[in-house]
XYZ file of C-alpha atoms in Angstrom:
718
model
C 147.053 107.190 104.756
C 148.839 106.578 108.061
C 152.052 104.769 109.106
C 152.491 102.190 111.846
C 156.261 103.019 112.200
C 156.621 106.645 111.246
C 160.244 107.003 112.493
C 161.474 104.418 110.016
C 160.318 106.673 107.217
C 163.600 108.563 107.740
C 165.229 105.736 105.845
C 164.240 107.560 102.665
C 167.360 109.709 103.223
C 169.406 106.672 102.261
C 168.877 107.620 98.622
C 171.852 109.966 99.078
C 174.185 106.955 98.975
C 173.649 105.987 95.312
C 173.758 109.689 94.363
C 177.162 110.118 95.967
C 178.486 106.957 94.391
C 177.146 108.126 91.081
C 179.016 111.418 91.325
C 182.272 109.906 92.649
C 182.547 106.927 90.373
C 181.792 108.601 87.071
C 184.060 107.148 84.419
C 185.580 109.182 81.652
C 185.211 107.963 78.086
C 188.361 106.447 76.501
C 189.938 107.929 73.477
C 190.107 105.596 70.463
C 191.755 106.027 67.171
C 189.634 105.330 64.127
C 190.296 105.906 60.485
C 186.946 107.502 59.860
C 187.017 110.063 62.692
C 183.858 111.788 61.581
C 181.779 108.613 61.991
C 183.420 107.832 65.309
C 182.437 111.201 66.721
C 178.845 110.734 65.647
C 178.803 107.316 67.275
C 180.394 108.758 70.378
C 177.647 111.351 70.787
C 174.938 108.767 70.364
C 176.522 106.428 72.932
C 176.970 109.253 75.400
C 173.309 110.133 75.259
C 172.398 106.462 75.751
C 174.877 106.180 78.584
C 173.440 109.173 80.371
C 169.905 107.760 80.026
C 171.006 104.424 81.474
C 172.797 106.162 84.310
C 169.702 108.116 85.258
C 167.473 105.050 84.979
C 169.787 102.995 87.199
C 169.953 105.866 89.646
C 166.150 106.106 89.766
C 165.780 102.358 90.324
C 168.341 102.260 93.135
C 166.838 105.308 94.822
C 163.347 103.868 94.453
C 164.395 100.548 95.983
C 165.748 102.262 99.099
C 162.782 104.644 99.380
C 160.194 101.885 99.031
C 162.104 99.669 101.449
C 162.012 102.417 104.034
C 158.272 102.925 103.481
C 157.655 99.190 103.786
C 159.437 99.097 107.145
C 157.281 102.036 108.271
C 154.163 99.838 107.675
C 151.796 102.240 105.847
C 148.068 101.565 106.221
C 145.484 102.713 103.700
C 142.079 103.666 105.088
C 139.086 103.758 102.790
C 135.274 103.608 102.756
C 134.646 99.900 102.234
C 132.652 99.963 105.462
C 132.742 103.727 105.848
C 135.393 103.274 108.482
C 137.794 105.709 110.043
C 141.117 105.139 111.754
C 141.209 104.633 115.512
C 137.474 103.827 115.783
C 135.782 100.662 116.941
C 134.091 98.328 114.503
C 130.516 97.122 115.084
C 129.523 94.232 112.850
C 126.358 92.140 112.810
C 126.284 88.577 111.528
C 122.995 87.103 110.289
C 123.101 83.384 109.544
C 120.198 81.749 107.720
C 119.889 78.435 109.559
C 116.547 77.421 108.045
C 116.052 73.849 106.885
C 116.543 74.927 103.272
C 120.195 75.610 104.150
C 120.713 71.866 104.724
C 120.978 71.450 100.957
C 124.043 69.284 100.407
C 126.757 69.603 97.797
C 130.265 68.146 97.748
C 129.737 66.524 101.137
C 128.720 69.654 103.071
C 125.574 71.673 103.565
C 125.045 75.318 102.717
C 124.840 76.044 106.453
C 128.223 74.405 107.047
C 129.765 76.631 104.400
C 128.042 79.707 105.821
C 129.380 78.972 109.310
C 132.904 78.365 107.953
C 132.897 81.707 106.160
C 131.437 83.508 109.179
C 134.041 81.950 111.496
C 136.858 82.946 109.173
C 135.507 86.470 108.970
C 135.296 86.809 112.759
C 138.948 85.779 112.964
C 139.861 88.658 110.647
C 138.260 91.277 112.880
C 140.470 93.594 114.937
C 140.798 92.878 118.641
C 138.583 95.833 119.616
C 135.745 94.879 117.253
C 132.198 94.544 118.553
C 130.050 91.832 117.015
C 126.623 90.245 117.347
C 125.414 86.974 115.822
C 121.752 86.306 114.986
C 119.991 83.362 113.372
C 116.368 82.735 112.385
C 115.444 80.164 115.015
C 115.829 82.254 118.188
C 113.971 85.374 119.153
C 116.162 86.548 122.020
C 117.539 90.030 121.515
C 121.301 89.600 121.032
C 123.891 91.976 122.408
C 127.136 93.288 121.027
C 130.109 91.355 122.361
C 133.718 90.594 121.575
C 135.094 88.189 119.005
C 135.133 85.227 121.429
C 131.435 85.647 122.166
C 130.681 85.748 118.437
C 132.728 82.584 117.852
C 130.870 80.784 120.647
C 127.516 81.810 119.203
C 128.481 80.573 115.733
C 129.468 77.198 117.165
C 125.990 76.768 118.613
C 124.034 77.476 115.436
C 122.316 74.388 114.006
C 119.604 73.785 111.386
C 116.187 74.631 112.827
C 112.708 75.693 111.850
C 112.743 79.471 111.431
C 110.608 81.582 113.741
C 111.132 84.748 111.722
C 112.099 85.767 108.238
C 115.640 86.559 107.175
C 114.619 90.192 106.664
C 113.266 90.428 110.231
C 116.495 89.003 111.672
C 118.562 91.441 109.599
C 116.376 94.355 110.664
C 116.913 93.410 114.295
C 120.689 93.488 113.829
C 120.488 96.872 112.130
C 118.464 98.126 115.082
C 121.157 96.923 117.505
C 123.928 98.577 115.514
C 121.968 101.822 115.384
C 122.319 102.079 119.167
C 126.115 102.103 119.017
C 128.039 105.361 118.881
C 131.454 106.040 117.421
C 131.618 102.645 115.743
C 131.754 101.536 112.138
C 128.537 99.560 111.474
C 128.116 96.785 108.934
C 125.933 93.692 108.525
C 126.965 90.381 106.965
C 124.118 88.119 105.861
C 125.019 84.514 105.061
C 122.336 83.125 102.781
C 121.667 80.900 99.784
C 119.899 83.873 98.119
C 116.651 81.952 97.606
C 113.635 83.847 96.315
C 111.608 82.981 99.416
C 113.901 85.254 101.466
C 113.817 88.208 99.059
C 110.198 88.717 98.103
C 108.685 92.187 98.006
C 107.619 92.330 101.692
C 111.081 91.217 102.783
C 112.842 93.834 100.654
C 110.482 96.487 102.014
C 111.414 95.446 105.551
C 115.132 95.705 104.772
C 114.732 99.080 103.065
C 112.867 100.449 106.064
C 115.545 99.167 108.439
C 118.374 100.696 106.395
C 116.726 104.085 106.639
C 117.298 103.970 110.403
C 121.066 103.580 109.953
C 122.179 105.703 106.983
C 125.887 104.796 107.220
C 125.297 101.038 107.414
C 125.913 98.592 104.635
C 124.607 95.056 104.107
C 127.018 92.508 102.654
C 125.244 89.399 101.373
C 127.595 86.418 101.504
C 126.219 84.026 98.905
C 126.749 80.358 99.815
C 124.040 79.047 97.501
C 124.186 76.840 94.451
C 123.653 78.402 91.046
C 121.359 75.630 89.804
C 119.828 73.826 92.819
C 118.026 70.567 92.125
C 115.322 69.424 94.487
C 111.973 67.677 94.659
C 109.557 67.736 97.584
C 105.992 67.323 98.764
C 103.599 70.236 99.055
C 101.721 70.981 102.276
C 99.137 68.329 103.081
C 95.450 69.154 102.703
C 93.193 67.042 104.925
C 89.452 66.743 104.256
C 89.041 67.118 108.035
C 91.282 66.805 111.057
C 88.524 65.222 113.114
C 86.574 62.802 110.937
C 83.606 61.065 112.451
C 83.748 57.333 113.022
C 83.168 55.677 109.645
C 83.934 58.851 107.686
C 86.769 58.380 105.151
C 89.781 60.677 105.386
C 91.045 62.304 102.198
C 94.616 63.615 102.010
C 95.807 65.755 99.117
C 99.383 66.690 98.266
C 101.661 66.990 95.260
C 105.261 66.945 94.127
C 106.999 70.213 93.264
C 110.386 70.890 91.747
C 112.169 69.125 88.951
C 115.407 67.217 88.911
C 117.033 66.489 85.593
C 117.736 62.835 85.167
C 115.672 61.840 88.204
C 114.233 58.383 87.887
C 110.522 57.749 88.332
C 109.574 57.771 92.002
C 106.482 57.036 94.051
C 104.681 58.592 96.987
C 103.691 56.356 99.894
C 101.277 56.797 102.789
C 102.253 55.228 106.115
C 100.078 54.958 109.207
C 101.693 54.608 112.637
C 99.572 53.385 115.517
C 100.745 53.996 119.055
C 103.282 51.403 120.155
C 103.602 49.736 116.740
C 105.730 50.113 113.657
C 104.355 52.192 110.758
C 102.570 50.269 108.038
C 102.153 51.303 104.416
C 98.543 51.997 103.499
C 98.810 53.261 99.906
C 101.247 54.357 97.202
C 100.992 56.176 93.875
C 103.398 57.412 91.201
C 104.750 60.883 91.940
C 102.860 63.684 90.220
C 101.915 67.310 90.726
C 98.567 66.395 92.312
C 97.937 63.355 94.497
C 94.928 62.248 96.517
C 94.809 59.417 99.030
C 91.773 58.089 100.886
C 92.024 56.279 104.218
C 88.887 54.469 105.362
C 88.003 52.315 108.314
C 89.848 54.352 110.928
C 88.731 53.485 114.430
C 87.909 56.120 117.030
C 91.004 57.709 118.539
C 94.179 59.520 117.511
C 95.849 58.379 114.277
C 99.218 59.618 113.034
C 101.191 58.918 109.927
C 103.304 60.387 107.166
C 103.494 60.665 103.391
C 106.921 60.086 101.894
C 108.443 60.775 98.501
C 110.489 57.711 97.597
C 113.445 59.454 96.016
C 116.688 60.930 97.269
C 118.013 64.387 96.569
C 120.235 67.034 98.106
C 117.468 68.323 100.413
C 115.631 65.473 102.188
C 113.683 67.643 104.665
C 110.743 68.268 102.341
C 110.426 64.654 101.170
C 108.250 63.638 104.141
C 105.047 65.214 105.435
C 103.470 64.205 108.756
C 99.814 64.288 109.753
C 97.555 63.713 112.760
C 93.812 63.113 112.772
C 91.444 62.361 115.611
C 88.572 60.077 114.723
C 85.692 60.935 117.021
C 82.150 59.903 117.501
C 79.950 62.598 115.936
C 79.415 65.376 118.472
C 75.934 65.498 119.916
C 73.945 68.711 119.674
C 70.722 69.358 121.566
C 68.308 71.544 119.569
C 65.731 73.233 121.803
C 62.743 74.546 119.799
C 59.876 76.708 120.926
C 57.330 74.794 118.828
C 57.550 71.429 117.044
C 59.276 71.821 113.665
C 61.245 74.895 114.672
C 64.570 73.023 114.534
C 64.147 71.532 111.075
C 66.455 73.956 109.252
C 69.331 73.650 111.710
C 68.893 69.881 112.019
C 69.032 69.411 108.249
C 72.077 71.673 107.984
C 73.995 69.642 110.575
C 72.768 66.127 109.769
C 70.989 65.991 106.370
C 68.365 63.270 106.340
C 68.874 62.768 102.592
C 72.397 61.511 103.274
C 71.474 59.224 106.152
C 73.073 55.822 105.598
C 75.228 57.146 102.741
C 77.907 59.032 104.635
C 78.564 59.346 108.335
C 76.942 62.473 109.803
C 79.191 65.170 111.226
C 76.785 65.774 114.113
C 74.107 63.840 115.904
C 71.171 66.117 116.590
C 68.445 65.558 119.155
C 65.447 67.858 119.207
C 63.303 68.761 122.197
C 60.760 71.469 122.863
C 61.257 74.002 125.613
C 58.489 72.421 127.687
C 60.197 69.005 127.620
C 63.741 70.281 128.296
C 65.324 68.520 131.283
C 68.238 70.416 132.732
C 69.715 67.293 134.285
C 70.325 65.863 130.785
C 72.108 68.889 129.309
C 75.554 67.614 130.318
C 75.128 64.587 128.054
C 75.462 66.811 124.963
C 78.464 68.585 123.458
C 76.454 71.697 122.603
C 72.994 73.182 123.202
C 71.228 75.442 120.676
C 68.152 77.415 121.756
C 66.033 78.256 118.692
C 63.765 81.273 119.264
C 63.413 80.555 122.973
C 60.818 82.194 125.206
C 61.952 83.331 128.667
C 63.171 80.255 130.521
C 62.802 79.282 134.111
C 65.454 80.608 136.475
C 66.703 77.088 137.147
C 67.108 76.487 133.413
C 69.158 79.656 132.892
C 71.392 78.708 135.822
C 71.797 75.164 134.525
C 72.851 76.505 131.102
C 75.350 78.883 132.757
C 76.868 76.021 134.791
C 76.979 73.885 131.651
C 78.966 76.582 129.815
C 81.213 77.150 132.844
C 82.242 73.491 132.729
C 83.227 73.694 129.030
C 79.983 73.325 127.106
C 78.833 75.445 124.170
C 75.515 77.284 124.178
C 73.896 79.151 121.279
C 70.805 81.356 121.623
C 68.986 82.422 118.438
C 66.611 85.146 119.560
C 63.280 85.608 117.825
C 59.620 86.448 118.194
C 59.007 84.261 121.267
C 60.816 86.860 123.380
C 58.858 89.869 122.090
C 56.904 91.556 124.869
C 58.865 89.731 127.545
C 61.825 92.075 127.827
C 61.865 92.097 131.624
C 62.151 88.305 131.811
C 64.943 88.238 129.198
C 66.860 90.883 131.170
C 66.421 89.124 134.515
C 69.413 88.287 136.658
C 69.195 84.572 135.804
C 68.930 85.216 132.031
C 71.897 87.591 132.142
C 74.039 84.733 133.449
C 73.915 83.430 129.858
C 73.118 86.399 127.626
C 76.007 88.818 126.857
C 73.988 91.959 127.627
C 70.558 93.429 128.221
C 68.140 93.554 125.330
C 66.611 96.873 124.275
C 64.041 96.325 121.537
C 63.510 94.702 118.170
C 64.351 96.667 115.043
C 62.159 96.236 111.962
C 64.535 97.982 109.566
C 65.450 95.608 106.686
C 69.119 94.632 106.657
C 71.430 91.743 105.849
C 74.572 90.162 107.242
C 77.822 91.900 106.406
C 80.800 90.408 108.292
C 83.770 92.734 108.591
C 86.171 89.843 109.001
C 86.042 86.121 108.340
C 88.811 85.182 110.763
C 86.443 83.942 113.464
C 85.932 80.120 113.415
C 82.187 80.555 112.940
C 82.763 82.358 109.640
C 85.952 80.617 108.529
C 84.187 78.227 106.135
C 83.052 81.283 104.164
C 86.461 82.972 104.084
C 87.425 81.639 100.642
C 84.197 82.998 99.083
C 83.863 86.101 101.235
C 83.650 88.408 98.233
C 81.178 86.163 96.441
C 78.693 85.526 99.252
C 75.388 87.142 98.213
C 74.266 88.313 101.653
C 71.766 90.865 100.233
C 69.771 87.899 98.838
C 69.223 86.745 102.435
C 67.413 89.724 103.953
C 66.772 90.136 107.658
C 63.534 91.957 108.360
C 63.683 92.029 112.152
C 66.409 91.617 114.762
C 66.989 92.253 118.445
C 69.088 95.190 119.614
C 71.204 95.248 122.786
C 70.970 98.083 125.237
C 74.568 97.359 126.309
C 77.064 94.516 126.043
C 79.161 93.044 128.813
C 82.838 93.896 128.785
C 83.686 90.229 128.155
C 81.441 90.072 125.063
C 82.680 90.533 121.507
C 80.894 90.955 118.165
C 81.525 88.157 115.661
C 79.536 89.654 112.803
C 77.575 92.819 112.037
C 74.599 93.667 109.916
C 75.059 96.076 107.038
C 73.701 98.925 109.180
C 76.436 98.342 111.792
C 74.259 96.682 114.452
C 75.414 93.387 116.052
C 74.274 90.191 114.318
C 76.325 87.539 116.185
C 77.759 88.136 119.662
C 79.853 85.785 121.794
C 81.224 85.669 125.321
C 83.324 83.214 127.281
C 81.935 81.608 130.417
C 84.500 79.646 132.373
C 85.775 76.905 130.073
C 82.886 77.221 127.646
C 81.338 79.797 125.358
C 77.966 81.363 124.625
C 76.972 82.669 121.153
C 73.892 84.832 120.655
C 72.342 85.425 117.214
C 70.003 88.429 117.193
C 67.659 86.907 114.586
C 66.207 83.360 114.564
C 67.222 80.319 112.483
C 63.781 78.739 112.673
C 61.351 81.001 110.722
C 59.664 79.649 107.636
C 59.142 81.824 104.544
C 55.963 83.554 105.623
C 54.834 87.145 105.767
C 55.820 87.285 109.446
C 59.262 85.732 108.995
C 62.116 87.584 110.662
C 64.549 86.611 107.888
C 65.055 84.454 104.802
C 68.435 83.015 105.837
C 67.369 79.344 105.765
C 64.620 79.628 103.152
C 66.377 81.175 100.167
C 66.350 78.750 97.190
C 70.142 78.379 97.500
C 70.890 78.670 101.223
C 74.525 77.551 101.100
C 75.734 80.534 103.215
C 73.251 79.462 105.905
C 74.573 75.880 105.818
C 78.173 77.062 106.199
C 77.176 79.472 108.969
C 75.308 76.819 110.986
C 78.074 74.238 110.605
C 80.693 76.797 111.615
C 78.599 77.685 114.662
C 78.251 74.027 115.677
C 81.968 73.374 115.173
C 82.786 76.350 117.345
C 80.391 75.318 120.095
C 81.752 71.765 120.374
C 85.362 72.978 120.093
C 86.430 71.234 116.905
C 87.064 74.429 114.955
C 89.383 76.156 117.393
C 92.260 73.755 117.973
C 94.051 72.372 114.902
C 96.108 69.198 115.020
C 98.648 69.970 112.279
C 101.110 72.844 112.579
C 104.186 74.334 110.991
C 107.220 73.473 113.114
C 107.941 76.197 115.648
C 104.331 77.262 116.123
C 102.721 77.156 119.558
C 100.313 74.246 119.946
C 97.031 74.414 121.880
C 95.249 71.204 122.862
C 91.879 71.348 124.668
C 91.547 69.483 127.958
C 88.562 67.249 128.635
C 85.597 68.885 130.277
C 85.691 68.812 134.077
C 89.311 67.720 133.909
C 91.386 67.369 137.089
C 94.721 66.768 135.402
C 97.858 67.967 137.173
C 100.462 66.708 134.664
C 100.852 65.172 131.239
C 103.500 63.328 129.219
C 104.796 64.759 125.929
C 106.352 62.236 123.554
C 108.388 64.015 120.820
C 109.272 62.504 117.440
C 112.732 61.632 118.717
C 114.008 61.294 122.259
C 112.570 60.399 125.625
C 109.066 61.371 126.826
C 108.888 64.534 128.873
C 106.685 64.925 131.959
C 105.099 68.389 132.169
C 103.136 69.919 135.032
C 99.747 71.506 134.422
C 97.985 74.400 136.099
C 94.827 73.027 137.779
C 92.866 76.016 136.396
C 94.091 75.518 132.829
C 91.538 74.779 130.126
C 94.113 73.970 127.408
C 97.562 72.479 127.110
C 99.872 75.021 125.475
C 103.176 73.778 124.030
C 105.953 75.866 122.516
C 108.648 73.172 122.103
C 107.634 72.168 118.586
C 110.692 72.993 116.517
C 111.340 69.325 115.726
C 109.495 68.007 112.681
C 107.336 64.911 113.148
C 104.473 63.421 115.163
C 103.937 64.218 118.849
C 101.779 62.464 121.471
C 100.314 63.935 124.647
C 99.014 61.455 127.210
C 98.076 61.323 130.853
C 97.630 58.389 133.210
C 94.991 57.751 135.785
C 91.596 56.118 135.687
C 89.443 59.195 136.036
C 91.309 61.619 133.799
C 93.074 59.411 131.282
C 93.231 61.005 127.848
C 95.293 61.025 124.663
C 95.976 63.801 122.197
C 98.352 64.166 119.277
C 99.613 66.704 116.788
C 102.094 66.928 113.908
C 104.601 69.526 112.779
C 105.998 69.996 109.287
C 108.493 72.212 107.537
C 107.125 75.276 105.840
C 106.356 74.817 102.161
C 108.958 77.453 101.286
C 111.814 75.384 102.777
C 112.264 73.441 99.541
C 111.702 76.346 97.166
C 115.345 76.937 96.274
C 114.961 79.140 93.183
C 117.480 81.946 93.483
C 116.701 85.634 93.562
C 118.293 88.015 91.090
C 120.771 90.182 93.005
C 120.178 93.082 90.632
C 116.597 93.238 91.946
C 117.941 93.429 95.496
C 120.351 96.190 94.502
C 117.680 98.207 92.742
C 115.364 98.005 95.756
C 117.910 98.643 98.538
C 120.402 100.817 96.640
C 123.658 99.854 94.972
C 125.667 101.835 97.516
C 123.992 100.064 100.443
C 124.453 96.400 99.522
C 127.216 94.192 98.152
C 127.426 90.550 97.204
C 130.366 88.318 98.112
C 130.826 84.748 96.954
C 134.439 84.100 98.005
C 136.800 84.985 100.827
C 138.610 87.477 98.673
C 135.283 89.236 98.065
C 134.561 89.224 101.777
C 138.021 90.484 102.641
C 137.698 93.413 100.267
C 134.597 94.574 102.137
C 136.171 94.687 105.567
C 139.936 95.399 105.278
C 139.775 99.079 104.386
C 137.375 100.048 107.091
C 137.771 97.674 109.988
C 141.520 97.064 110.071
C 142.775 99.257 107.256
C 144.640 97.798 104.339
C 148.356 97.430 105.014
C 150.453 98.251 101.969
C 153.537 96.317 103.150
C 152.970 93.283 100.847
C 152.424 95.530 97.842
C 155.479 97.691 98.573
C 157.749 94.684 99.123
C 156.536 93.246 95.830
C 157.419 96.522 94.114
C 160.873 96.487 95.788
C 161.520 92.984 94.466
C 160.449 93.953 90.964
C 162.615 97.077 91.005
C 165.642 95.091 92.243
C 165.167 92.614 89.432
C 164.898 95.422 86.896
C 168.014 97.077 88.350
C 170.001 93.864 88.078
C 168.927 93.217 84.498
C 169.704 96.778 83.452
C 173.006 96.863 85.289
C 174.144 93.577 83.775
C 173.388 94.843 80.321
C 174.964 98.201 81.074
C 178.233 96.764 82.462
C 178.419 93.642 80.329
C 181.570 92.991 78.228
C 181.437 91.755 74.667
C 184.310 89.376 73.833
C 183.507 89.484 70.141
C 184.084 93.224 70.036
C 187.626 93.780 71.333
C 190.300 96.058 69.969
C 189.117 98.954 67.920
C 185.548 99.717 68.771
C 185.537 97.022 71.544
C 184.566 97.836 75.113
C 185.076 96.355 78.467
C 182.901 96.808 81.601
C 181.790 100.385 81.718
C 183.377 101.360 78.391
C 181.771 103.686 75.938
C 182.117 104.007 72.236
């Protein structure tokens, strides 16, 4: 304990005044005559004992009043360990505000974010003048610095609802890291949140626990601004059958309604399509349910954007609408170059099955030509070129393929038996313009594909069944080995023995993929593999389609994103664009410059939810692209976490929960500013004065009904 005015504590000596008065003004008992003297004396002794007790009690009250009054004027301050603070030290406090879209949940005319900012602003106002503070939200990734109270207030005023770029645990960990760099200050972190489960899952709690270990004397105070029983309904993330359907191919969109709202009336879900320069039109509607599927047919070639909307109102409207973008394209053309007639049959059937001709639109249009009839001047008419077991090509052909890839085309080379015995030609300077390295020999050791990762676009179609793909049933009996790979080459997939199976490299704006075993061998004794000829070759079909998608560029650049993600849009081949126009969901179009050497348009300003358009004028380089952004599926998941789970994971002595200003105040007064005892002491003084008055009035009161013998006036005694 310390005192703000220590000199005034000398006022305690004033207790000598009532003591002196007590000794000077003692009153002698009066003598009374009474017939029964024995009883009078007994009564007299009893009254004297009572009188002495009242005297001492009055004396104690009067002395206590003066002593407490002197202490109150001395302004005592109680220091404690609410924030592990010490007197005469600075205070370092971090504020973490959850400004995700889920905090826009409305109740009683205000959002949870509004309430969080009000509480945070009030708390900043309570800080001492020398306090250091930093304010962090989830939408910015700039490293904040410790500043004064005014800087913290300014930062709070600028916080608005936004798509989060990091989790609440990551933002809190960053603040703890900043406070750990301070010295001689009392650290504490205040997290303003609705305490939703999405923010306190196991990975998030692990992140917080790890951060707290770096600052042992820190404490996290969770300020709960959530609603005990939130009520919300929303749409799940859209699932599109494809983002780039071929002309004539129907588009299937799947979604569903999550959450329940008691008493909510039946609602419907509508699909709206918005063409450029026109108002959206409704294309379909269905009653709301957990699973919904819509089919849009007859979409013309070009970019199409729209949205699916839940036709009901609730306290959180952000997850009631989901946006989408698709690009209807003519089927990409793929040139299949075979060594002998019939060598392209397996790949051709995988990309454009003849059995489905006229039933559904093909994903690819394949044209087959033998090596002897290949015309290099026609290569640029195709979106991709696949060489199936090619023999050594003419130097002019290798150079034409390299130039084709440099300008943005995709080339695949499936090596096989036609190159055996011709190692020098395959390692020539012209061939090495396309191949990712020099060949060494062919290995006849039996093996099978064994991808180490399915993240590459070529293998992505198999990612969901990675553990169930029976690669050993598709043996590879012979494959080419590389003597060395270029530094720009990378291995997409390995064989089980660790040798490369699929290798890629980037050439200019395009790419080259080399498969070390052919896709053209029939099931004969001399076959290099059984990849396409197994009775159930579904892994081969997925592999070939993934390869074709990657070569033509459709598998690498999505059109639908979570808001806040960076967007990559491919430029047309041989593009000479110098600028483009970005049209956001709301607001005026923005003109952006473009690097002449750029192959893609990269956008990072995607925090706003909705449909975007990217266009460019000019007759030679006119193009149009589009993309959509949506809120994360967790934004509407408002189920609350159990704080006891948070305490058990982080430690009861490291976290607290506050749901009112009195709770917040109790966490900061003792450590940051100390708790002044003046209000409590003055209250005690008032109570003691009241008690002294009541006791004195009873002690000195006269009783008119008891006059004469046995009566007493003020201060009399029996």
